[in-house]
Short mmCIF file of C-alpha atoms and ligand atoms in Angstrom, two decimals:
data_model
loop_
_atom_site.label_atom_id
_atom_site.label_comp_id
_atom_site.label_asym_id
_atom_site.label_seq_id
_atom_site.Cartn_x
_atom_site.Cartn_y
_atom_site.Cartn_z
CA UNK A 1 43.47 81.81 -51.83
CA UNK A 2 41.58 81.68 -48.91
CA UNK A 3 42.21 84.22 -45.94
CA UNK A 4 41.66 82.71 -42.56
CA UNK A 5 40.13 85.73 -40.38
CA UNK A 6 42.28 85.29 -37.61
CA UNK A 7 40.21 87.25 -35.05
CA UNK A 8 37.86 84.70 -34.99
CA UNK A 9 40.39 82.10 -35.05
CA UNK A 10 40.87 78.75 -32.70
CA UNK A 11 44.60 78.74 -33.62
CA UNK A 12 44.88 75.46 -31.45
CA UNK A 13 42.52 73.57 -33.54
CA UNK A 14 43.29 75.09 -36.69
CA UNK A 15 46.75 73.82 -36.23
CA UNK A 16 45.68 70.21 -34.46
CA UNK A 17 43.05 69.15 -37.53
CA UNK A 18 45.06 70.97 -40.16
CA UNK A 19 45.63 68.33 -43.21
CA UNK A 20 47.08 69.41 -46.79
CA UNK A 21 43.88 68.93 -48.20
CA UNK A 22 44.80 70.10 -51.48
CA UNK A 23 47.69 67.18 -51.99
CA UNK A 24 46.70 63.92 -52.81
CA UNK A 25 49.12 61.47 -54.83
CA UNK A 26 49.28 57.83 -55.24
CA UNK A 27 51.89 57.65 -52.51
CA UNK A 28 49.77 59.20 -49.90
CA UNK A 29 48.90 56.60 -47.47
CA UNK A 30 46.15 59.18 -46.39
CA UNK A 31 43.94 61.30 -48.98
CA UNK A 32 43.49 63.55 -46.54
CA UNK A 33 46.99 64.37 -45.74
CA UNK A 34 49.37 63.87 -42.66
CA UNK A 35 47.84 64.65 -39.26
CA UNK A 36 49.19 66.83 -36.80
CA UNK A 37 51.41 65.58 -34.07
CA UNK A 38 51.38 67.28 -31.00
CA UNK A 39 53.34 67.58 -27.63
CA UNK A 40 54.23 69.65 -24.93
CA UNK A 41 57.69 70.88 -23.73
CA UNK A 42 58.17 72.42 -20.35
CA UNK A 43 60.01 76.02 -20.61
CA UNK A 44 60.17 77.39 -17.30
CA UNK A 45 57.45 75.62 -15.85
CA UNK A 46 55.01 76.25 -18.51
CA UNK A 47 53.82 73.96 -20.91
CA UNK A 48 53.83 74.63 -24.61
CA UNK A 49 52.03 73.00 -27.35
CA UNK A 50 54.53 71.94 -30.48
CA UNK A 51 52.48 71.15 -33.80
CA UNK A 52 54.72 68.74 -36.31
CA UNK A 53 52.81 68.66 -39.92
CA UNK A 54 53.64 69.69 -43.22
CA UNK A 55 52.39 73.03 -42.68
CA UNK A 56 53.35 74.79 -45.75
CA UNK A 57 55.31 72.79 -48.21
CA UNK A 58 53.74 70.96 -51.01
CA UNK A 59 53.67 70.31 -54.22
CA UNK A 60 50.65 72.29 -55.48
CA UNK A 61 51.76 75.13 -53.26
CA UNK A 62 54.97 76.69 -56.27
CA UNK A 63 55.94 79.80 -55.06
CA UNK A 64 56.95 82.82 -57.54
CA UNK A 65 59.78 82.54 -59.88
CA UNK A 66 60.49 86.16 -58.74
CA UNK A 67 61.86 84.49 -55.35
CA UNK A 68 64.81 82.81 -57.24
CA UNK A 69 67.90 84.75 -56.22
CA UNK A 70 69.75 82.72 -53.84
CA UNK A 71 71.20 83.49 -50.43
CA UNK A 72 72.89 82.05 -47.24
CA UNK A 73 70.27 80.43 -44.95
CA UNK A 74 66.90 81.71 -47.04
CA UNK A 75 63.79 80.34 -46.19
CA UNK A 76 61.44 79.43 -48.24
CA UNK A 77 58.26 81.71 -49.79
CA UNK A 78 56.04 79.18 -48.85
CA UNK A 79 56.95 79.71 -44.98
CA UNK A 80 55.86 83.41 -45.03
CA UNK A 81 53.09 82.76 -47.03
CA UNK A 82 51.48 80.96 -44.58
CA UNK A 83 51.72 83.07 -41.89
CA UNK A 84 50.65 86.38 -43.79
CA UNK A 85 47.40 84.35 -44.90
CA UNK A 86 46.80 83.38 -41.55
CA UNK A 87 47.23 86.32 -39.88
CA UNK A 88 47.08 88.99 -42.11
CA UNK A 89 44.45 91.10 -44.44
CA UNK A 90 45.19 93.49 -47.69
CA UNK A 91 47.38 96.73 -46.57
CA UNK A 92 48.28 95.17 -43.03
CA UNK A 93 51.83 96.09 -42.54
CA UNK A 94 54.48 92.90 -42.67
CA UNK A 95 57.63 92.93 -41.18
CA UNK A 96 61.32 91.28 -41.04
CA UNK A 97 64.11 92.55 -39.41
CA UNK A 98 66.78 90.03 -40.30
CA UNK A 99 65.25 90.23 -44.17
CA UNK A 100 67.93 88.52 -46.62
CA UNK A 101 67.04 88.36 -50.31
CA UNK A 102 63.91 89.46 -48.93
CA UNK A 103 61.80 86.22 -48.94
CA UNK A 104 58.81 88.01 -46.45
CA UNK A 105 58.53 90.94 -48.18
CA UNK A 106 58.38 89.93 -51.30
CA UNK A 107 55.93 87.31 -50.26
CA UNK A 108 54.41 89.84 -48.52
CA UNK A 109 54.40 91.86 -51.30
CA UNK A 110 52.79 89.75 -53.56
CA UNK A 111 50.13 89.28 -51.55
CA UNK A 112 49.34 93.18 -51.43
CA UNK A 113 50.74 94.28 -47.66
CA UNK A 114 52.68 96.83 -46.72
CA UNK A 115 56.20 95.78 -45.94
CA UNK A 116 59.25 96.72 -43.83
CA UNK A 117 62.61 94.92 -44.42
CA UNK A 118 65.61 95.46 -42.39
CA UNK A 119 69.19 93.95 -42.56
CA UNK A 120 72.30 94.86 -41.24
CA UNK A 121 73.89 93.82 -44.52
CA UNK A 122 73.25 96.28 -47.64
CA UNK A 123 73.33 93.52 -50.26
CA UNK A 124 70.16 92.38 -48.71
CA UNK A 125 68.49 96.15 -50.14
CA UNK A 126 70.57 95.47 -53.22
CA UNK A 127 68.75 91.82 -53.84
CA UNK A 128 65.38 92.77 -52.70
CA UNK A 129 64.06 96.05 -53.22
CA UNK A 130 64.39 95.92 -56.90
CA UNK A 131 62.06 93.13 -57.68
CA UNK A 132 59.15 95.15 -56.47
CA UNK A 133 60.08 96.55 -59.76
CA UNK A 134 59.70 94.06 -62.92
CA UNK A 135 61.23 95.96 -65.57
CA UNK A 136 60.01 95.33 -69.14
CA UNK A 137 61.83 93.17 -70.75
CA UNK A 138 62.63 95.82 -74.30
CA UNK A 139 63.55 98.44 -72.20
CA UNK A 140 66.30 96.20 -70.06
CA UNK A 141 67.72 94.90 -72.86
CA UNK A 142 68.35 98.36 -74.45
CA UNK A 143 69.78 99.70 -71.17
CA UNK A 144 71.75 96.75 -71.15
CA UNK A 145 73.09 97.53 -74.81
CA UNK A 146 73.49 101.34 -74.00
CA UNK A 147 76.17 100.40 -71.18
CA UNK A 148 79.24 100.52 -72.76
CA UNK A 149 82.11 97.94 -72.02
CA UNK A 150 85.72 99.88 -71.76
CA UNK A 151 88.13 97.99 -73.78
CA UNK A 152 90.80 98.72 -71.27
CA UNK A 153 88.52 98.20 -67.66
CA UNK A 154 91.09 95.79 -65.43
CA UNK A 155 89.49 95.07 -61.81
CA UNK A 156 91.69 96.15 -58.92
CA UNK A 157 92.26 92.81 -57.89
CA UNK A 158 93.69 89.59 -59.80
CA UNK A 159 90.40 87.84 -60.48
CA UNK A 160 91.46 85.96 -63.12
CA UNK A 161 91.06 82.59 -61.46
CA UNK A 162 87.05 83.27 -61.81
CA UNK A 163 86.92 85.04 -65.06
CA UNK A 164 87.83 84.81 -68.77
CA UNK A 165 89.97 88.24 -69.51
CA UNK A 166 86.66 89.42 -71.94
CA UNK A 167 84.60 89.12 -68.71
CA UNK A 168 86.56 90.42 -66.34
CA UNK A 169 86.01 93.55 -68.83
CA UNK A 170 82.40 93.31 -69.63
CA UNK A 171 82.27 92.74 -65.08
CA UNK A 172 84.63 95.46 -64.25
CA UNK A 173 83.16 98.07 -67.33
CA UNK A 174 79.06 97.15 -65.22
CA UNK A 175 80.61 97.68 -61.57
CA UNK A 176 82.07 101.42 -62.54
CA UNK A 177 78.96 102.37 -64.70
CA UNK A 178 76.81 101.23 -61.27
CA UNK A 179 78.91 102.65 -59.00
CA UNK A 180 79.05 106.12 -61.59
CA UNK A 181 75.00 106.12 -61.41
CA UNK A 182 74.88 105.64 -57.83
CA UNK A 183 77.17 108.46 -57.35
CA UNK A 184 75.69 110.74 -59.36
CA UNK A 185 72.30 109.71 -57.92
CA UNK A 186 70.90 108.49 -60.92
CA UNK A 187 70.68 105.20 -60.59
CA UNK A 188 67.02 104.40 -61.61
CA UNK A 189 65.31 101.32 -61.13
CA UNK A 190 66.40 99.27 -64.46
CA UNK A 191 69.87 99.75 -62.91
CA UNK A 192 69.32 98.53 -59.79
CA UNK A 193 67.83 95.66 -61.09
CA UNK A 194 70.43 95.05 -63.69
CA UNK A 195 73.07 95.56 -60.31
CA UNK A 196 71.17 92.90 -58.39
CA UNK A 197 70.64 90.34 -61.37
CA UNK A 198 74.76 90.83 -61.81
CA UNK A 199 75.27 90.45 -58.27
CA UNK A 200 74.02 86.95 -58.22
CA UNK A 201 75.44 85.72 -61.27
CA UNK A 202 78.98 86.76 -60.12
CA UNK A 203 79.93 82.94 -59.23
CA UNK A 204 78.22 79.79 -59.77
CA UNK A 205 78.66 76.20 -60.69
CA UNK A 206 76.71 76.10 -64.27
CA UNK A 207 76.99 78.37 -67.60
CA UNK A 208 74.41 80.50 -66.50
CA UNK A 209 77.08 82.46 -64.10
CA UNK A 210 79.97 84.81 -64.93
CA UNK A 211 82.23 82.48 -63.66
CA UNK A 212 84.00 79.36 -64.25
CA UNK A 213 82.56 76.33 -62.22
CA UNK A 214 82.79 77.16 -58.74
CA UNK A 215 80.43 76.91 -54.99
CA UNK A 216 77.07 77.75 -55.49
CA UNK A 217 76.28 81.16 -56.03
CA UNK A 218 76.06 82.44 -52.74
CA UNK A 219 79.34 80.88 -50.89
CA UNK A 220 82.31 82.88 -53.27
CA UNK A 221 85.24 81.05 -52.47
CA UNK A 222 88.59 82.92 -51.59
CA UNK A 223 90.76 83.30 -54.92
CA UNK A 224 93.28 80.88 -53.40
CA UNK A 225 90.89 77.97 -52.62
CA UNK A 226 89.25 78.88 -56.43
CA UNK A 227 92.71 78.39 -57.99
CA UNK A 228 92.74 74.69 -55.75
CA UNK A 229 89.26 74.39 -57.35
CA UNK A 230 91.00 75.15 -61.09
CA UNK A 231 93.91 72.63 -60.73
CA UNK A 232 92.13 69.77 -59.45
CA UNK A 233 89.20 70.35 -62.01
CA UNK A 234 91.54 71.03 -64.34
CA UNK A 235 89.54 74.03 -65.70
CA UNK A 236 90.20 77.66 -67.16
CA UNK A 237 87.40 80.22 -67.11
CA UNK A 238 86.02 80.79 -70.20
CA UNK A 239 84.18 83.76 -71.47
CA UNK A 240 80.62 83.97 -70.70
CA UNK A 241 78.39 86.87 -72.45
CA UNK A 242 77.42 88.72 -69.23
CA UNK A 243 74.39 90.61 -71.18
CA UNK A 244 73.12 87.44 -72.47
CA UNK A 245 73.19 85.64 -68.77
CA UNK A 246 71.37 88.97 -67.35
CA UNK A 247 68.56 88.63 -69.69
CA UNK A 248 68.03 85.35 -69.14
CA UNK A 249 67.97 85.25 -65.70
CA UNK A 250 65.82 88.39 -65.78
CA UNK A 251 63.25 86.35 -68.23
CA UNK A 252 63.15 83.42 -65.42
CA UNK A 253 62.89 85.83 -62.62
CA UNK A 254 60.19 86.93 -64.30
CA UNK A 255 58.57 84.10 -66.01
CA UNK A 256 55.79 83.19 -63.04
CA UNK A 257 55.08 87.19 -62.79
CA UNK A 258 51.04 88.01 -64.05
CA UNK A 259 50.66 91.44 -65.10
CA UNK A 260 48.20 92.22 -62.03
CA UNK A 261 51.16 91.11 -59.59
CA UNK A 262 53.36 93.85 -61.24
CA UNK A 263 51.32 96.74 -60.11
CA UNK A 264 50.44 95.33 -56.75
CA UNK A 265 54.17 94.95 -56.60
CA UNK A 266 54.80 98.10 -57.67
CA UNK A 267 52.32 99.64 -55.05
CA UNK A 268 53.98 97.93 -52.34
CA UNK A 269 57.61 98.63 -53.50
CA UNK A 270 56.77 102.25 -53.94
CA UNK A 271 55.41 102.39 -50.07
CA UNK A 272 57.95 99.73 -48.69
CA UNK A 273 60.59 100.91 -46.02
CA UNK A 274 63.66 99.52 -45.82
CA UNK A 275 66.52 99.96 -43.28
CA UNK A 276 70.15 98.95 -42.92
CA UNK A 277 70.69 98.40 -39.38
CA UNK A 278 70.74 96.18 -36.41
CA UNK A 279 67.73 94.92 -35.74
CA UNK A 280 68.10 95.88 -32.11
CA UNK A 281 67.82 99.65 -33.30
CA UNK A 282 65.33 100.19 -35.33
CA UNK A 283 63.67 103.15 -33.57
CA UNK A 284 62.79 104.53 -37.70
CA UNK A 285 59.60 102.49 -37.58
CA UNK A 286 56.68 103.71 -35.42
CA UNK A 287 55.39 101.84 -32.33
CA UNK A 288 52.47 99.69 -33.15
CA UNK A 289 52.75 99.45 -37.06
CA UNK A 290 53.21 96.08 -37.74
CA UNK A 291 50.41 93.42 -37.71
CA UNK A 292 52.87 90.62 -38.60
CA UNK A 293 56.93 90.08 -38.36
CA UNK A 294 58.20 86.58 -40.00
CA UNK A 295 61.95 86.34 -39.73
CA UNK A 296 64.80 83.69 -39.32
CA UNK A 297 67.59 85.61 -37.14
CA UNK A 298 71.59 84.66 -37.68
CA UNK A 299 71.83 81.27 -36.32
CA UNK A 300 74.77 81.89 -33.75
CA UNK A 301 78.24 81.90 -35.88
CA UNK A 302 77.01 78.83 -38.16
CA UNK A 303 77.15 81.57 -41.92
CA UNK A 304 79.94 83.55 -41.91
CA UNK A 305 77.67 86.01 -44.29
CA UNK A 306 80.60 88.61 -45.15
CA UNK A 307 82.93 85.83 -46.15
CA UNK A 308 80.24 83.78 -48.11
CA UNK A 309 79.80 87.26 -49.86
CA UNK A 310 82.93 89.03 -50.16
CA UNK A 311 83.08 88.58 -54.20
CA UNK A 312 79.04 90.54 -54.13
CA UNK A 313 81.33 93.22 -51.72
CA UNK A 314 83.68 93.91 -53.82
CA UNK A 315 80.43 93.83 -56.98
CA UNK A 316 78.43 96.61 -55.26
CA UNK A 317 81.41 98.46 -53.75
CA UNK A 318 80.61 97.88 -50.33
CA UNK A 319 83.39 97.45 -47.39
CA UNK A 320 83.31 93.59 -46.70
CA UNK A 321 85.11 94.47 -43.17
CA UNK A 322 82.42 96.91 -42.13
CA UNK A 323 79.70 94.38 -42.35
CA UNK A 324 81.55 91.89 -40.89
CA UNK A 325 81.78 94.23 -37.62
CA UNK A 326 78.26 94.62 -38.03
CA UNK A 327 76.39 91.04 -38.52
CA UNK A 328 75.80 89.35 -35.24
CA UNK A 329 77.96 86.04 -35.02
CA UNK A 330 77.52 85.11 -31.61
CA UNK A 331 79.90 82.21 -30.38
CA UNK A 332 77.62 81.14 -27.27
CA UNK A 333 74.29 80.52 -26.83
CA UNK A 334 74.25 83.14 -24.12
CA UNK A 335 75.90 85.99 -26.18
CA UNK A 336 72.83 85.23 -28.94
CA UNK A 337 70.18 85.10 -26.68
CA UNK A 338 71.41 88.99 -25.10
CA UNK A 339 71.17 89.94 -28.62
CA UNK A 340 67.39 88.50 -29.21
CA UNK A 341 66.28 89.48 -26.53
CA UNK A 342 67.28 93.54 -27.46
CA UNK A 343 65.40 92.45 -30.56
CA UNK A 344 62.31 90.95 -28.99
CA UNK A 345 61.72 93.95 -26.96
CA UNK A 346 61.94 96.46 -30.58
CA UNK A 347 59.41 93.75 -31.93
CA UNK A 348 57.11 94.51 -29.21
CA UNK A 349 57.22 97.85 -29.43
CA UNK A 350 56.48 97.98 -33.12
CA UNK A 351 54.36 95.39 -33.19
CA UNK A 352 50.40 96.28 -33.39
CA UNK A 353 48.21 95.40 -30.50
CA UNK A 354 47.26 91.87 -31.49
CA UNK A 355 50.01 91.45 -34.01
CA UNK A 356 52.03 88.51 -34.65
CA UNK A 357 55.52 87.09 -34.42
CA UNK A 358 56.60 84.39 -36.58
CA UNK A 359 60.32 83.30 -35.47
CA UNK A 360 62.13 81.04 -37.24
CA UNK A 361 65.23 78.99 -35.94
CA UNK A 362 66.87 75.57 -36.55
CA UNK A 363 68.79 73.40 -34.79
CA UNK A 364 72.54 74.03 -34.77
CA UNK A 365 75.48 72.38 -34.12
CA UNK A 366 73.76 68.71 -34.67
CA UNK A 367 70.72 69.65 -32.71
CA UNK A 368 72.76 70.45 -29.46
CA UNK A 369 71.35 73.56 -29.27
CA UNK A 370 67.27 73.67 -30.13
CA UNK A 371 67.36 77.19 -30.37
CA UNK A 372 63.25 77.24 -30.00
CA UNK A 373 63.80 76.71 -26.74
CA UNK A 374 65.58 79.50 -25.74
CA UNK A 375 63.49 81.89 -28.02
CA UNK A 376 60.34 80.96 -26.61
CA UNK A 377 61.41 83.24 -22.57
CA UNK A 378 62.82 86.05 -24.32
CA UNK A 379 59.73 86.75 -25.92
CA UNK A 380 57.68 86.13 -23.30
CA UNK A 381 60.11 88.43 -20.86
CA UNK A 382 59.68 90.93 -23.91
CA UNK A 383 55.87 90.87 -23.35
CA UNK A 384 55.02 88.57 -26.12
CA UNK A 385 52.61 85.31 -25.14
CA UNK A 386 53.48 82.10 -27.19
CA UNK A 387 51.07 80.42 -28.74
CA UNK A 388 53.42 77.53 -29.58
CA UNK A 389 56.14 76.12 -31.76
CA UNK A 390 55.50 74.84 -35.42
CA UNK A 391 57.99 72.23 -36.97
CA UNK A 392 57.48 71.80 -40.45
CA UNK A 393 57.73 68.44 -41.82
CA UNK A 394 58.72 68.52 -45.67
CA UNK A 395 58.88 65.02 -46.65
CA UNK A 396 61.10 65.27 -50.19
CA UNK A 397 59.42 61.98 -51.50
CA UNK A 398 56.53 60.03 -51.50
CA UNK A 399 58.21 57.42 -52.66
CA UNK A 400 61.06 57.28 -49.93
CA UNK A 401 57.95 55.76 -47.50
CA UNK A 402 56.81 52.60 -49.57
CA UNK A 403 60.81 51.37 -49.91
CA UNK A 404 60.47 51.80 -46.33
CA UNK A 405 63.29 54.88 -45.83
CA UNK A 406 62.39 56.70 -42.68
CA UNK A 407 61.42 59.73 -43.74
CA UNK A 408 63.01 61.21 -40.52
CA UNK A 409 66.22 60.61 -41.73
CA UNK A 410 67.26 61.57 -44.51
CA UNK A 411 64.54 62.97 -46.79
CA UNK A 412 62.65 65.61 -44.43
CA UNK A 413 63.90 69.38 -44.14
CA UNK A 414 62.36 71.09 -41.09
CA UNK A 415 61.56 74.04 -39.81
CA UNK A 416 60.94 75.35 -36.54
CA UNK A 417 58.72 78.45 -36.03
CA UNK A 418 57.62 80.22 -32.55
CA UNK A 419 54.63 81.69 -32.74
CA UNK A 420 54.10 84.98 -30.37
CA UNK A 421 50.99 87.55 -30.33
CA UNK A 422 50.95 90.87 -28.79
C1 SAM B 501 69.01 83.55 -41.68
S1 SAM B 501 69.35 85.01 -42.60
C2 SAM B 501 67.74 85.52 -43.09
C3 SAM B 501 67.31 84.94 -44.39
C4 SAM B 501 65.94 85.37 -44.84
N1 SAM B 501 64.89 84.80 -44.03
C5 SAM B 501 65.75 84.97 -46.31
O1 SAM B 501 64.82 84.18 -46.62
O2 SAM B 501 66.57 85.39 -47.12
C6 SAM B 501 69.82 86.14 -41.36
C7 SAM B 501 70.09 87.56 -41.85
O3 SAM B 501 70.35 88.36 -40.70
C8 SAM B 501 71.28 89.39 -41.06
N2 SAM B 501 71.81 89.90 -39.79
C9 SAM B 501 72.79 89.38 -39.01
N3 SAM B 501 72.93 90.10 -37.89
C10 SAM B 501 72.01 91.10 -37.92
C11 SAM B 501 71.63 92.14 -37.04
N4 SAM B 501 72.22 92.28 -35.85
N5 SAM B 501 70.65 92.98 -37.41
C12 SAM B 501 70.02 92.84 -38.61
N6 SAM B 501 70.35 91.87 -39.49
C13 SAM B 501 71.30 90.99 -39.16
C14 SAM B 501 72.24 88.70 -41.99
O4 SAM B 501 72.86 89.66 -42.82
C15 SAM B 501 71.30 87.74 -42.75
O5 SAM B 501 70.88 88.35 -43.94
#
């Protein structure tokens, strides 16, 4: 993969004649790929370039199997991956404070950098950190045999509208033997990957899940509305092996992994940092250490992330209530912008000389708010200059174009990235 040496870099005309020169189809209307659109918006007098391609979404572009582990508002590997290639070498230090499953630093990770996560919410250390660690495959499956299942383990709430009674045991018998390790600090790195491979099959809507057919995996419905879900479906959960659905998601999670990405994995896990705060106070990591951040903040109060996640809560033994206190879920624009800006002015003053920002946002509530648009002052107030906005342009078939469906309808995902150097 080729690394674009960014000190010598016209960004402008790297993003104005770039083309996905790799992609070429039948469909394509032009072998060369899509050209960039450009315009300019006005943000407080100044102009602003905005580049609209398909910047890093295609086809030929698959990103790791290891990035499979779903979660509220995730972005995906290939958006990171374009920025750390572009702006990044081997051992520069990547960085996002609003991390999730951990899409950037795994990414990141992958690509040999450094990394520094951060998230106020601790399942996002629970579904990240351990897949800087690929377990072997022998040595899971014996752990997996070794932890016994108590005949008599009853959760300590009624969760039988999710799970088959033999489950609920084989669930319940996991969560103490976890929570026991943890405790007793010895919870080793086959257990924590065993804890986050459990945590996302909890619920889901196909056999590969713990439970009966419910939301996607990471939207847990309240028990009430999953009983709803029951009667109208008319369904009863019925038992599902929970060893057997751990190793096999562990074999797909791992299924894209080469041997040489395990160690440089490994390497990076072993020297990664990870905090579990806001991202407004992160005074742990040292001014001027990180040559790139690529994040996607909370998008105002459109996830409610501790309800969506209550069922992984009560999993990992974590205090749904306390994160809930914790997670910014700002109601108006105004009240999210004061928080951003707190967090613009840590990224500046961890951010190396030179460094990067990559900031991801979307358009929320039906596009009333383009939240690009407020980003783009706070981090120029916080010191930053902006180089511009990238939208990506994902076009979900080829096809769509020739039947004439405009593709700006109903088949394109987009995101929209502000780019800021130090
Ligand atoms: C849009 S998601 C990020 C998803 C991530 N890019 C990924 O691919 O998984 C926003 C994240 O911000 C976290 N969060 C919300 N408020 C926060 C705060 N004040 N400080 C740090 N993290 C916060 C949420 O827990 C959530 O994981």
């Amino acid at each position: 993969m080729q690394i674009i040496n960014h000190q010598h870099l016209n960004l402008f005309d790297y993003f104005k004649t770039f083309s996905l020169r790799e992609e070429f189809d039948l469909f394509s209307q032009n072998e060369e790929g899509q050209k960039t659109r450009i315009d300019y918006i006005l943000i407080q007098n100044k102009k602003y370039p905005r580049f609209i391609n398909e910047f890093w979404t295609s086809k030929q572009r698959q990103a790791s199997s290891l990035h499979e582990i779903s979660y509220r508002a995730c972005f995906k590997p290939q958006l990171p991956r374009f920025f750390i290639e572009l702006f990044t070498k081997e051992n520069d230090t990547v960085y996002d404070p609003f991390s999730g499953r951990g899409t950037t630093i795994i990414e990141a990770g992958l690509l040999g950098r450094n990394v520094i996560g951060n998230d106020v919410n601790p399942l996002s250390k629970i579904l990240s950190l351990p897949r800087f660690f690929v377990p072997n495959l022998k040595e899971l499956e014996e752990r997996l045999k070794n932890i016994k299942i108590n005949d008599s383990a009853k959760s300590n709430i009624d969760l039988s509208m999710f799970y088959h009674r033999e489950t609920e045991k084989e669930i319940t018998s996991l969560k103490r033997y976890l929570k026991k390790r943890k405790e007793n600090s010895n919870e080793d790195r086959l257990d924590s990957w065993i804890r986050m491979v459990a945590t996302n099959r909890l619920t889901g809507h196909s056999s590969g899940f713990f439970s009966v057919y419910t939301l996607p995996p990471n939207q847990a419905v309240s028990r009430e509305s999953q009983i709803k879900i029951n009667e109208k479906r008319n369904q009863k959960p019925s038992y599902r092996n929970t060893r057997e659905i751990i190793l096999k998601k562990s074999k797909q999670l791992m299924a894209g992994v080469l041997e040489s990405e395990r160690s440089i994995l490994k390497r990076a896990g072993e020297n990664a940092l990870f905090f579990n705060t806001d991202a407004r106070f992160t005074k742990e990591i040292p001014d001027r250490e990180v040559q790139l951040t690529v994040t996607s903040p909370p998008f105002l109060d459109v996830v409610q992330y501790d309800k969506d996640n209550w069922l992984r809560c009560w999993f990992n033994s974590i205090d749904e209530e306390d994160i809930s206190k914790k997670i910014t879920m700002s109601k108006t624009i105004d009240e999210w912008c004061k928080v951003m800006a707190q967090v613009f002015s840590q990224l500046y003053r961890l951010t190396k000389n030179s460094g990067w920002v990559a900031f991801e946002v979307g358009e929320v509530r039906n596009g009333k708010y383009k939240l690009d648009e407020y980003i783009v002052p706070l981090g120029v107030e916080a010191g930053f200059t902006c180089e511009g906005i990238l939208i990506n342009e994902q076009k979900f078939t080829k096809t769509a174009n020739i039947w004439g469906i405009n593709n700006n309808d109903k088949g394109t995902n987009t995101n929209r990235v502000v780019l800021f150097r130090k």
